[in-house]
PDB file of N, CA and C in Angstrom:
ATOM      1  N   MET A 142       1.062  -1.256  -0.015  1.00 48.00           N
ATOM      2  CA  MET A 142       0.077   0.133   0.137  1.00 48.00           C
ATOM      3  C   MET A 142       0.945   1.430   0.082  1.00 48.00           C
ATOM      4  N   GLY A 143       0.657   2.435  -0.538  1.00 51.00           N
ATOM      5  CA  GLY A 143       1.353   3.462  -0.858  1.00 51.00           C
ATOM      6  C   GLY A 143       1.080   4.434   0.266  1.00 51.00           C
ATOM      7  N   SER A 144       1.900   5.404   0.426  1.00 52.00           N
ATOM      8  CA  SER A 144       1.751   6.316   1.490  1.00 52.00           C
ATOM      9  C   SER A 144       0.400   7.266   1.094  1.00 52.00           C
ATOM     10  N   ALA A 145       0.026   8.112   2.017  1.00 48.00           N
ATOM     11  CA  ALA A 145      -0.656   9.077   1.589  1.00 48.00           C
ATOM     12  C   ALA A 145      -0.544  10.216   0.854  1.00 48.00           C
ATOM     13  N   ASP A 146       0.761  10.539   1.006  1.00 54.00           N
ATOM     14  CA  ASP A 146       1.397  11.854  -0.156  1.00 54.00           C
ATOM     15  C   ASP A 146       1.445  11.319  -1.765  1.00 54.00           C
ATOM     16  N   GLU A 147       1.007  10.007  -1.627  1.00 65.00           N
ATOM     17  CA  GLU A 147       1.016   9.513  -3.471  1.00 65.00           C
ATOM     18  C   GLU A 147      -0.150   9.401  -4.074  1.00 65.00           C
ATOM     19  N   HIS A 148      -1.267  10.390  -3.094  1.00 76.00           N
ATOM     20  CA  HIS A 148      -2.654  10.264  -3.716  1.00 76.00           C
ATOM     21  C   HIS A 148      -2.774  11.669  -3.502  1.00 76.00           C
ATOM     22  N   ASP A 149      -3.748  12.217  -4.619  1.00 75.00           N
ATOM     23  CA  ASP A 149      -4.758  13.404  -4.743  1.00 75.00           C
ATOM     24  C   ASP A 149      -5.607  13.279  -3.767  1.00 75.00           C
ATOM     25  N   THR A 150      -5.721  14.844  -3.066  1.00 81.00           N
ATOM     26  CA  THR A 150      -6.742  14.709  -1.814  1.00 81.00           C
ATOM     27  C   THR A 150      -7.897  15.050  -2.445  1.00 81.00           C
ATOM     28  N   PRO A 151      -8.971  15.171  -2.101  1.00 83.00           N
ATOM     29  CA  PRO A 151     -10.532  15.465  -2.897  1.00 83.00           C
ATOM     30  C   PRO A 151     -10.216  17.037  -2.761  1.00 83.00           C
ATOM     31  N   ALA A 152      -9.519  17.459  -1.927  1.00 85.00           N
ATOM     32  CA  ALA A 152      -9.557  18.769  -2.238  1.00 85.00           C
ATOM     33  C   ALA A 152      -8.650  19.514  -3.721  1.00 85.00           C
ATOM     34  N   GLU A 153      -7.674  19.036  -3.357  1.00 83.00           N
ATOM     35  CA  GLU A 153      -6.713  19.125  -4.976  1.00 83.00           C
ATOM     36  C   GLU A 153      -7.502  18.646  -6.109  1.00 83.00           C
ATOM     37  N   VAL A 154      -8.760  17.461  -6.116  1.00 84.00           N
ATOM     38  CA  VAL A 154      -9.132  17.325  -7.401  1.00 84.00           C
ATOM     39  C   VAL A 154     -10.110  18.279  -7.485  1.00 84.00           C
ATOM     40  N   ASP A 155     -11.148  18.703  -6.478  1.00 86.00           N
ATOM     41  CA  ASP A 155     -12.076  19.737  -7.011  1.00 86.00           C
ATOM     42  C   ASP A 155     -11.277  21.301  -7.233  1.00 86.00           C
ATOM     43  N   ALA A 156     -10.323  21.416  -6.912  1.00 87.00           N
ATOM     44  CA  ALA A 156      -9.468  22.554  -7.146  1.00 87.00           C
ATOM     45  C   ALA A 156      -9.078  22.626  -8.713  1.00 87.00           C
ATOM     46  N   ALA A 157      -8.497  21.138  -8.804  1.00 86.00           N
ATOM     47  CA  ALA A 157      -8.413  20.760 -10.386  1.00 86.00           C
ATOM     48  C   ALA A 157      -9.365  21.132 -11.519  1.00 86.00           C
ATOM     49  N   PHE A 158     -10.338  20.789 -11.034  1.00 86.00           N
ATOM     50  CA  PHE A 158     -11.642  20.446 -11.591  1.00 86.00           C
ATOM     51  C   PHE A 158     -12.214  22.009 -12.096  1.00 86.00           C
ATOM     52  N   ARG A 159     -12.454  22.751 -11.174  1.00 90.00           N
ATOM     53  CA  ARG A 159     -12.563  23.939 -11.438  1.00 90.00           C
ATOM     54  C   ARG A 159     -11.474  24.973 -12.010  1.00 90.00           C
ATOM     55  N   THR A 160     -10.506  24.677 -11.902  1.00 88.00           N
ATOM     56  CA  THR A 160      -9.694  25.490 -13.040  1.00 88.00           C
ATOM     57  C   THR A 160      -9.828  24.961 -14.234  1.00 88.00           C
ATOM     58  N   LEU A 161      -9.675  23.436 -14.662  1.00 88.00           N
ATOM     59  CA  LEU A 161     -10.147  23.151 -15.599  1.00 88.00           C
ATOM     60  C   LEU A 161     -11.500  23.564 -16.193  1.00 88.00           C
ATOM     61  N   ARG A 162     -12.356  23.648 -15.536  1.00 91.00           N
ATOM     62  CA  ARG A 162     -13.910  24.323 -15.967  1.00 91.00           C
ATOM     63  C   ARG A 162     -13.586  25.396 -16.506  1.00 91.00           C
ATOM     64  N   ARG A 163     -12.902  26.578 -15.657  1.00 91.00           N
ATOM     65  CA  ARG A 163     -12.629  27.771 -16.220  1.00 91.00           C
ATOM     66  C   ARG A 163     -12.257  28.152 -17.347  1.00 91.00           C
ATOM     67  N   VAL A 164     -10.968  27.065 -17.914  1.00 90.00           N
ATOM     68  CA  VAL A 164      -9.918  27.239 -19.076  1.00 90.00           C
ATOM     69  C   VAL A 164     -11.111  26.724 -20.124  1.00 90.00           C
ATOM     70  N   ALA A 165     -12.042  25.788 -19.788  1.00 91.00           N
ATOM     71  CA  ALA A 165     -12.837  25.177 -20.904  1.00 91.00           C
ATOM     72  C   ALA A 165     -13.897  26.253 -21.464  1.00 91.00           C
ATOM     73  N   ILE A 166     -14.228  26.939 -20.205  1.00 94.00           N
ATOM     74  CA  ILE A 166     -15.561  28.037 -20.555  1.00 94.00           C
ATOM     75  C   ILE A 166     -14.473  29.111 -21.324  1.00 94.00           C
ATOM     76  N   GLY A 167     -13.773  29.267 -21.030  1.00 92.00           N
ATOM     77  CA  GLY A 167     -12.719  30.333 -21.576  1.00 92.00           C
ATOM     78  C   GLY A 167     -12.632  29.721 -23.157  1.00 92.00           C
ATOM     79  N   HIS A 168     -12.373  28.842 -23.281  1.00 92.00           N
ATOM     80  CA  HIS A 168     -12.083  28.252 -24.439  1.00 92.00           C
ATOM     81  C   HIS A 168     -13.460  28.133 -25.546  1.00 92.00           C
ATOM     82  N   VAL A 169     -14.429  28.100 -24.654  1.00 93.00           N
ATOM     83  CA  VAL A 169     -15.697  27.663 -25.528  1.00 93.00           C
ATOM     84  C   VAL A 169     -16.261  28.999 -26.133  1.00 93.00           C
ATOM     85  N   ALA A 170     -15.973  30.252 -25.215  1.00 95.00           N
ATOM     86  CA  ALA A 170     -16.293  31.573 -25.353  1.00 95.00           C
ATOM     87  C   ALA A 170     -15.384  31.994 -26.663  1.00 95.00           C
ATOM     88  N   VAL A 171     -14.870  31.986 -26.898  1.00 94.00           N
ATOM     89  CA  VAL A 171     -13.525  32.445 -28.046  1.00 94.00           C
ATOM     90  C   VAL A 171     -13.970  31.279 -28.836  1.00 94.00           C
ATOM     91  N   PHE A 172     -14.249  30.309 -28.888  1.00 93.00           N
ATOM     92  CA  PHE A 172     -14.889  29.609 -29.918  1.00 93.00           C
ATOM     93  C   PHE A 172     -16.001  29.683 -30.606  1.00 93.00           C
ATOM     94  N   THR A 173     -16.976  30.365 -29.495  1.00 95.00           N
ATOM     95  CA  THR A 173     -18.386  30.707 -29.932  1.00 95.00           C
ATOM     96  C   THR A 173     -17.993  32.156 -30.587  1.00 95.00           C
ATOM     97  N   GLY A 174     -17.179  33.185 -29.886  1.00 94.00           N
ATOM     98  CA  GLY A 174     -17.150  34.424 -30.877  1.00 94.00           C
ATOM     99  C   GLY A 174     -16.778  34.696 -32.097  1.00 94.00           C
ATOM    100  N   VAL A 175     -15.946  33.502 -32.374  1.00 92.00           N
ATOM    101  CA  VAL A 175     -15.421  33.335 -33.485  1.00 92.00           C
ATOM    102  C   VAL A 175     -16.250  33.115 -34.493  1.00 92.00           C
ATOM    103  N   ILE A 176     -17.056  32.184 -34.098  1.00 92.00           N
ATOM    104  CA  ILE A 176     -17.858  31.221 -35.131  1.00 92.00           C
ATOM    105  C   ILE A 176     -19.275  32.582 -35.086  1.00 92.00           C
ATOM    106  N   VAL A 177     -19.661  33.222 -34.646  1.00 93.00           N
ATOM    107  CA  VAL A 177     -20.642  33.580 -34.493  1.00 93.00           C
ATOM    108  C   VAL A 177     -20.130  35.273 -35.192  1.00 93.00           C
ATOM    109  N   ALA A 178     -18.574  35.505 -35.389  1.00 91.00           N
ATOM    110  CA  ALA A 178     -18.309  36.693 -35.981  1.00 91.00           C
ATOM    111  C   ALA A 178     -18.538  36.615 -37.440  1.00 91.00           C
ATOM    112  N   VAL A 179     -18.387  35.320 -37.864  1.00 87.00           N
ATOM    113  CA  VAL A 179     -18.755  35.168 -39.448  1.00 87.00           C
ATOM    114  C   VAL A 179     -19.618  35.861 -40.120  1.00 87.00           C
ATOM    115  N   PRO A 180     -21.044  34.779 -39.447  1.00 88.00           N
ATOM    116  CA  PRO A 180     -22.178  35.512 -40.434  1.00 88.00           C
ATOM    117  C   PRO A 180     -22.561  37.341 -40.176  1.00 88.00           C
ATOM    118  N   LEU A 181     -22.043  37.388 -38.541  1.00 90.00           N
ATOM    119  CA  LEU A 181     -22.435  39.183 -38.234  1.00 90.00           C
ATOM    120  C   LEU A 181     -21.505  39.943 -39.516  1.00 90.00           C
ATOM    121  N   LEU A 182     -20.516  39.218 -39.428  1.00 87.00           N
ATOM    122  CA  LEU A 182     -19.538  40.216 -39.981  1.00 87.00           C
ATOM    123  C   LEU A 182     -20.136  40.446 -41.834  1.00 87.00           C
ATOM    124  N   THR A 183     -20.585  39.569 -42.249  1.00 87.00           N
ATOM    125  CA  THR A 183     -21.472  38.984 -43.516  1.00 87.00           C
ATOM    126  C   THR A 183     -22.718  40.108 -43.560  1.00 87.00           C
ATOM    127  N   ALA A 184     -23.563  40.084 -42.732  1.00 88.00           N
ATOM    128  CA  ALA A 184     -24.572  41.255 -42.542  1.00 88.00           C
ATOM    129  C   ALA A 184     -23.755  42.655 -42.199  1.00 88.00           C
ATOM    130  N   ALA A 185     -23.533  42.840 -42.056  1.00 88.00           N
ATOM    131  CA  ALA A 185     -22.910  44.101 -41.282  1.00 88.00           C
ATOM    132  C   ALA A 185     -21.514  44.770 -42.574  1.00 88.00           C
ATOM    133  N   LEU A 186     -20.736  43.875 -43.062  1.00 85.00           N
ATOM    134  CA  LEU A 186     -19.885  44.539 -44.053  1.00 85.00           C
ATOM    135  C   LEU A 186     -20.344  44.042 -45.799  1.00 85.00           C
ATOM    136  N   ASP A 187     -20.081  44.992 -46.660  1.00 86.00           N
ATOM    137  CA  ASP A 187     -20.669  44.257 -47.834  1.00 86.00           C
ATOM    138  C   ASP A 187     -19.316  43.822 -48.410  1.00 86.00           C
ATOM    139  N   TRP A 188     -18.316  44.289 -48.324  1.00 86.00           N
ATOM    140  CA  TRP A 188     -16.925  44.047 -48.426  1.00 86.00           C
ATOM    141  C   TRP A 188     -16.554  42.346 -48.266  1.00 86.00           C
ATOM    142  N   TRP A 189     -17.277  42.139 -47.075  1.00 85.00           N
ATOM    143  CA  TRP A 189     -16.509  40.750 -46.482  1.00 85.00           C
ATOM    144  C   TRP A 189     -17.342  39.747 -47.258  1.00 85.00           C
ATOM    145  N   SER A 190     -18.335  40.096 -48.162  1.00 82.00           N
ATOM    146  CA  SER A 190     -18.824  38.809 -48.403  1.00 82.00           C
ATOM    147  C   SER A 190     -19.140  39.225 -50.198  1.00 82.00           C
ATOM    148  N   GLN A 191     -18.638  40.293 -50.692  1.00 85.00           N
ATOM    149  CA  GLN A 191     -18.513  41.084 -52.394  1.00 85.00           C
ATOM    150  C   GLN A 191     -16.700  41.216 -52.677  1.00 85.00           C
ATOM    151  N   GLY A 192     -16.309  41.237 -51.606  1.00 84.00           N
ATOM    152  CA  GLY A 192     -14.730  41.633 -52.354  1.00 84.00           C
ATOM    153  C   GLY A 192     -13.987  40.711 -52.431  1.00 84.00           C
ATOM    154  N   ARG A 193     -13.134  40.515 -53.143  1.00 88.00           N
ATOM    155  CA  ARG A 193     -12.474  39.883 -53.882  1.00 88.00           C
ATOM    156  C   ARG A 193     -10.953  39.745 -53.154  1.00 88.00           C
ATOM    157  N   LEU A 194     -10.491  38.468 -53.062  1.00 86.00           N
ATOM    158  CA  LEU A 194      -8.725  38.391 -52.929  1.00 86.00           C
ATOM    159  C   LEU A 194      -8.165  37.273 -53.256  1.00 86.00           C
ATOM    160  N   PHE A 195      -7.262  36.505 -53.620  1.00 82.00           N
ATOM    161  CA  PHE A 195      -6.653  35.694 -54.099  1.00 82.00           C
ATOM    162  C   PHE A 195      -7.247  35.005 -54.957  1.00 82.00           C
ATOM    163  N   GLY A 196      -7.490  34.627 -55.907  1.00 83.00           N
ATOM    164  CA  GLY A 196      -8.000  33.418 -57.065  1.00 83.00           C
ATOM    165  C   GLY A 196      -9.521  33.920 -56.988  1.00 83.00           C
ATOM    166  N   GLY A 197     -10.196  35.289 -56.555  1.00 86.00           N
ATOM    167  CA  GLY A 197     -11.237  35.404 -56.614  1.00 86.00           C
ATOM    168  C   GLY A 197     -12.405  35.176 -55.681  1.00 86.00           C
ATOM    169  N   MET A 198     -11.772  34.644 -54.300  1.00 86.00           N
ATOM    170  CA  MET A 198     -12.318  34.315 -53.214  1.00 86.00           C
ATOM    171  C   MET A 198     -12.846  35.608 -52.602  1.00 86.00           C
ATOM    172  N   SER A 199     -13.837  35.360 -52.002  1.00 87.00           N
ATOM    173  CA  SER A 199     -14.181  36.530 -51.164  1.00 87.00           C
ATOM    174  C   SER A 199     -13.750  36.405 -49.761  1.00 87.00           C
ATOM    175  N   PRO A 200     -13.303  37.338 -48.857  1.00 88.00           N
ATOM    176  CA  PRO A 200     -12.832  37.147 -47.611  1.00 88.00           C
ATOM    177  C   PRO A 200     -13.736  36.046 -46.695  1.00 88.00           C
ATOM    178  N   MET A 201     -15.183  36.251 -46.996  1.00 89.00           N
ATOM    179  CA  MET A 201     -16.049  35.623 -46.180  1.00 89.00           C
ATOM    180  C   MET A 201     -15.490  34.128 -46.666  1.00 89.00           C
ATOM    181  N   PHE A 202     -15.255  33.484 -47.957  1.00 87.00           N
ATOM    182  CA  PHE A 202     -15.007  32.337 -48.152  1.00 87.00           C
ATOM    183  C   PHE A 202     -13.893  31.952 -48.036  1.00 87.00           C
ATOM    184  N   ALA A 203     -12.632  32.546 -48.215  1.00 88.00           N
ATOM    185  CA  ALA A 203     -11.502  32.309 -47.642  1.00 88.00           C
ATOM    186  C   ALA A 203     -11.377  31.879 -45.836  1.00 88.00           C
ATOM    187  N   MET A 204     -12.138  32.810 -45.198  1.00 89.00           N
ATOM    188  CA  MET A 204     -12.052  32.220 -43.811  1.00 89.00           C
ATOM    189  C   MET A 204     -13.164  31.441 -43.311  1.00 89.00           C
ATOM    190  N   THR A 205     -13.973  31.133 -44.396  1.00 87.00           N
ATOM    191  CA  THR A 205     -14.909  29.702 -43.797  1.00 87.00           C
ATOM    192  C   THR A 205     -14.195  28.639 -44.414  1.00 87.00           C
ATOM    193  N   GLY A 206     -13.654  28.820 -45.495  1.00 87.00           N
ATOM    194  CA  GLY A 206     -12.993  27.613 -46.283  1.00 87.00           C
ATOM    195  C   GLY A 206     -11.682  27.235 -45.753  1.00 87.00           C
ATOM    196  N   LEU A 207     -11.034  28.031 -45.400  1.00 88.00           N
ATOM    197  CA  LEU A 207      -9.555  27.735 -44.586  1.00 88.00           C
ATOM    198  C   LEU A 207      -9.294  28.136 -43.204  1.00 88.00           C
ATOM    199  N   GLY A 208      -9.696  29.685 -42.896  1.00 90.00           N
ATOM    200  CA  GLY A 208      -9.231  30.064 -41.742  1.00 90.00           C
ATOM    201  C   GLY A 208     -10.255  29.698 -40.584  1.00 90.00           C
ATOM    202  N   LEU A 209     -11.184  29.232 -40.755  1.00 92.00           N
ATOM    203  CA  LEU A 209     -11.826  28.399 -39.379  1.00 92.00           C
ATOM    204  C   LEU A 209     -11.117  27.071 -39.249  1.00 92.00           C
ATOM    205  N   TYR A 210     -10.787  26.495 -40.169  1.00 94.00           N
ATOM    206  CA  TYR A 210      -9.991  25.009 -39.890  1.00 94.00           C
ATOM    207  C   TYR A 210      -8.834  25.556 -39.380  1.00 94.00           C
ATOM    208  N   ALA A 211      -8.322  26.306 -39.769  1.00 94.00           N
ATOM    209  CA  ALA A 211      -6.990  26.615 -39.452  1.00 94.00           C
ATOM    210  C   ALA A 211      -7.257  26.944 -37.488  1.00 94.00           C
ATOM    211  N   PHE A 212      -8.100  27.833 -37.606  1.00 94.00           N
ATOM    212  CA  PHE A 212      -8.684  28.550 -36.223  1.00 94.00           C
ATOM    213  C   PHE A 212      -8.942  27.270 -34.954  1.00 94.00           C
ATOM    214  N   PHE A 213     -10.091  26.267 -35.694  1.00 93.00           N
ATOM    215  CA  PHE A 213     -10.099  24.947 -35.138  1.00 93.00           C
ATOM    216  C   PHE A 213      -8.888  24.094 -34.229  1.00 93.00           C
ATOM    217  N   PHE A 214      -8.292  24.284 -35.573  1.00 95.00           N
ATOM    218  CA  PHE A 214      -6.784  23.138 -35.074  1.00 95.00           C
ATOM    219  C   PHE A 214      -5.999  23.888 -33.968  1.00 95.00           C
ATOM    220  N   VAL A 215      -5.690  25.583 -33.924  1.00 94.00           N
ATOM    221  CA  VAL A 215      -5.151  26.181 -33.058  1.00 94.00           C
ATOM    222  C   VAL A 215      -5.777  26.204 -31.774  1.00 94.00           C
ATOM    223  N   ILE A 216      -7.613  26.404 -31.874  1.00 93.00           N
ATOM    224  CA  ILE A 216      -7.844  26.344 -30.637  1.00 93.00           C
ATOM    225  C   ILE A 216      -8.063  24.798 -29.704  1.00 93.00           C
ATOM    226  N   CYS A 217      -8.071  23.669 -30.482  1.00 92.00           N
ATOM    227  CA  CYS A 217      -7.761  22.530 -29.983  1.00 92.00           C
ATOM    228  C   CYS A 217      -6.704  22.190 -29.426  1.00 92.00           C
ATOM    229  N   LEU A 218      -5.595  22.396 -30.282  1.00 94.00           N
ATOM    230  CA  LEU A 218      -4.171  22.445 -29.685  1.00 94.00           C
ATOM    231  C   LEU A 218      -4.117  23.298 -28.459  1.00 94.00           C
ATOM    232  N   ALA A 219      -4.749  24.699 -28.298  1.00 92.00           N
ATOM    233  CA  ALA A 219      -3.960  25.271 -27.176  1.00 92.00           C
ATOM    234  C   ALA A 219      -5.233  25.038 -25.818  1.00 92.00           C
ATOM    235  N   ALA A 220      -6.309  24.209 -26.084  1.00 90.00           N
ATOM    236  CA  ALA A 220      -6.977  23.706 -25.067  1.00 90.00           C
ATOM    237  C   ALA A 220      -6.730  22.658 -24.805  1.00 90.00           C
ATOM    238  N   ALA A 221      -6.136  22.061 -25.519  1.00 91.00           N
ATOM    239  CA  ALA A 221      -5.748  20.409 -25.081  1.00 91.00           C
ATOM    240  C   ALA A 221      -3.873  20.396 -24.344  1.00 91.00           C
ATOM    241  N   THR A 222      -3.597  21.619 -24.670  1.00 91.00           N
ATOM    242  CA  THR A 222      -2.025  21.819 -23.983  1.00 91.00           C
ATOM    243  C   THR A 222      -2.111  22.534 -22.571  1.00 91.00           C
ATOM    244  N   LEU A 223      -3.339  23.410 -22.726  1.00 89.00           N
ATOM    245  CA  LEU A 223      -3.426  24.209 -21.482  1.00 89.00           C
ATOM    246  C   LEU A 223      -3.798  23.325 -20.242  1.00 89.00           C
ATOM    247  N   SER A 224      -5.173  22.579 -20.723  1.00 87.00           N
ATOM    248  CA  SER A 224      -5.762  21.322 -19.888  1.00 87.00           C
ATOM    249  C   SER A 224      -4.582  20.780 -19.395  1.00 87.00           C
ATOM    250  N   ASN A 225      -3.908  19.953 -20.184  1.00 89.00           N
ATOM    251  CA  ASN A 225      -2.938  18.886 -19.684  1.00 89.00           C
ATOM    252  C   ASN A 225      -1.716  19.367 -18.646  1.00 89.00           C
ATOM    253  N   ALA A 226      -1.356  20.613 -19.122  1.00 89.00           N
ATOM    254  CA  ALA A 226      -0.133  21.565 -18.235  1.00 89.00           C
ATOM    255  C   ALA A 226      -0.887  21.722 -16.686  1.00 89.00           C
ATOM    256  N   VAL A 227      -2.472  22.305 -16.763  1.00 85.00           N
ATOM    257  CA  VAL A 227      -2.941  22.438 -15.304  1.00 85.00           C
ATOM    258  C   VAL A 227      -3.163  21.282 -14.661  1.00 85.00           C
ATOM    259  N   GLU A 228      -3.378  20.239 -15.509  1.00 84.00           N
ATOM    260  CA  GLU A 228      -4.000  19.042 -14.669  1.00 84.00           C
ATOM    261  C   GLU A 228      -2.724  18.282 -14.262  1.00 84.00           C
ATOM    262  N   GLU A 229      -1.757  18.456 -15.151  1.00 86.00           N
ATOM    263  CA  GLU A 229      -0.333  17.954 -14.449  1.00 86.00           C
ATOM    264  C   GLU A 229       0.312  18.458 -13.347  1.00 86.00           C
ATOM    265  N   ARG A 230       0.154  19.989 -13.528  1.00 85.00           N
ATOM    266  CA  ARG A 230       0.885  20.809 -12.102  1.00 85.00           C
ATOM    267  C   ARG A 230       0.178  20.576 -10.976  1.00 85.00           C
ATOM    268  N   MET A 231      -1.224  20.626 -11.006  1.00 81.00           N
ATOM    269  CA  MET A 231      -2.370  20.453 -10.203  1.00 81.00           C
ATOM    270  C   MET A 231      -2.190  19.337  -9.357  1.00 81.00           C
ATOM    271  N   LEU A 232      -2.661  18.440 -10.150  1.00 79.00           N
ATOM    272  CA  LEU A 232      -2.702  16.940  -9.667  1.00 79.00           C
ATOM    273  C   LEU A 232      -1.261  16.067 -10.077  1.00 79.00           C
ATOM    274  N   GLY A 233      -0.119  16.297 -10.756  1.00 73.00           N
ATOM    275  CA  GLY A 233       0.846  15.500 -11.109  1.00 73.00           C
ATOM    276  C   GLY A 233       0.797  14.659 -11.927  1.00 73.00           C
ATOM    277  N   GLY A 234       1.421  13.675 -12.341  1.00 61.00           N
ATOM    278  CA  GLY A 234       1.156  13.055 -13.507  1.00 61.00           C
ATOM    279  C   GLY A 234       2.620  12.054 -13.533  1.00 61.00           C
ATOM    280  N   PRO A 235       3.113  11.784 -14.980  1.00 55.00           N
ATOM    281  CA  PRO A 235       4.219  10.906 -14.962  1.00 55.00           C
ATOM    282  C   PRO A 235       5.651  11.709 -14.229  1.00 55.00           C
ATOM    283  N   ALA A 236       5.951  13.137 -14.528  1.00 55.00           N
ATOM    284  CA  ALA A 236       6.989  13.351 -14.280  1.00 55.00           C
ATOM    285  C   ALA A 236       6.770  13.116 -12.511  1.00 55.00           C
ATOM    286  N   ARG A 237       5.665  13.240 -11.936  1.00 55.00           N
ATOM    287  CA  ARG A 237       5.392  13.416 -10.359  1.00 55.00           C
ATOM    288  C   ARG A 237       6.145  12.144  -9.974  1.00 55.00           C
ATOM    289  N   GLU A 238       5.117  11.252 -10.797  1.00 55.00           N
ATOM    290  CA  GLU A 238       5.425   9.746 -10.459  1.00 55.00           C
ATOM    291  C   GLU A 238       6.737   9.253 -10.408  1.00 55.00           C
ATOM    292  N   ALA A 239       7.695   9.756 -11.402  1.00 55.00           N
ATOM    293  CA  ALA A 239       9.015   9.630 -11.593  1.00 55.00           C
ATOM    294  C   ALA A 239       9.670  10.545 -10.632  1.00 55.00           C
ATOM    295  N   HIS A 240       9.354  11.422 -10.080  1.00 55.00           N
ATOM    296  CA  HIS A 240      10.112  12.048  -8.782  1.00 55.00           C
ATOM    297  C   HIS A 240      10.077  10.994  -7.722  1.00 55.00           C
ATOM    298  N   HIS A 241       8.796  10.493  -7.603  1.00 55.00           N
ATOM    299  CA  HIS A 241       8.742   9.788  -6.446  1.00 55.00           C
ATOM    300  C   HIS A 241       9.329   8.725  -6.450  1.00 55.00           C
ATOM    301  N   GLN A 242       9.902   7.937  -7.804  1.00 58.00           N
ATOM    302  CA  GLN A 242       9.941   6.328  -7.631  1.00 58.00           C
ATOM    303  C   GLN A 242      11.538   6.430  -7.606  1.00 58.00           C
ATOM    304  N   ASP A 243      12.343   7.324  -7.969  1.00 58.00           N
ATOM    305  CA  ASP A 243      13.963   7.519  -8.095  1.00 58.00           C
ATOM    306  C   ASP A 243      14.610   8.899  -7.173  1.00 58.00           C
ATOM    307  N   GLY A 244      13.922   9.532  -6.454  1.00 58.00           N
ATOM    308  CA  GLY A 244      13.898  10.641  -5.721  1.00 58.00           C
ATOM    309  C   GLY A 244      14.534  11.851  -6.687  1.00 58.00           C
ATOM    310  N   ALA A 245      14.653  11.748  -7.534  1.00 57.00           N
ATOM    311  CA  ALA A 245      15.271  12.819  -8.381  1.00 57.00           C
ATOM    312  C   ALA A 245      14.071  13.987  -8.714  1.00 57.00           C
ATOM    313  N   PRO A 246      14.303  15.270  -8.476  1.00 56.00           N
ATOM    314  CA  PRO A 246      13.035  16.355  -8.974  1.00 56.00           C
ATOM    315  C   PRO A 246      12.865  16.149 -10.274  1.00 56.00           C
ATOM    316  N   PRO A 247      11.667  16.492 -10.688  1.00 54.00           N
ATOM    317  CA  PRO A 247      10.680  16.260 -11.981  1.00 54.00           C
ATOM    318  C   PRO A 247      11.422  17.165 -13.247  1.00 54.00           C
ATOM    319  N   PRO A 248      11.572  17.120 -14.275  1.00 51.00           N
ATOM    320  CA  PRO A 248      12.341  17.726 -15.395  1.00 51.00           C
ATOM    321  C   PRO A 248      11.514  19.165 -15.290  1.00 51.00           C
TER     322      PRO A 248
END
């Protein structure tokens, strides 16, 4: 049986959950804002849907066809990276377990 210092306490788990919930709400707010901005720009600005960029694409088409996919990738990568870092810092992970096994500080 392991000692009590090798396990996360309910208070630590609750604090990590609250922090991860705030991170998720922030990412959802940014995601929703960008998604809602595309139709709002279409309604508010004529050049957004009628202007022409490279290859005859309108800015709206370029944003919808290319920009949103890049945005989705970046927001997913940011959410996953930040959530993993927060969880590892608050609850520990492989680096913390290695520290307990060999006595060396985590990298």
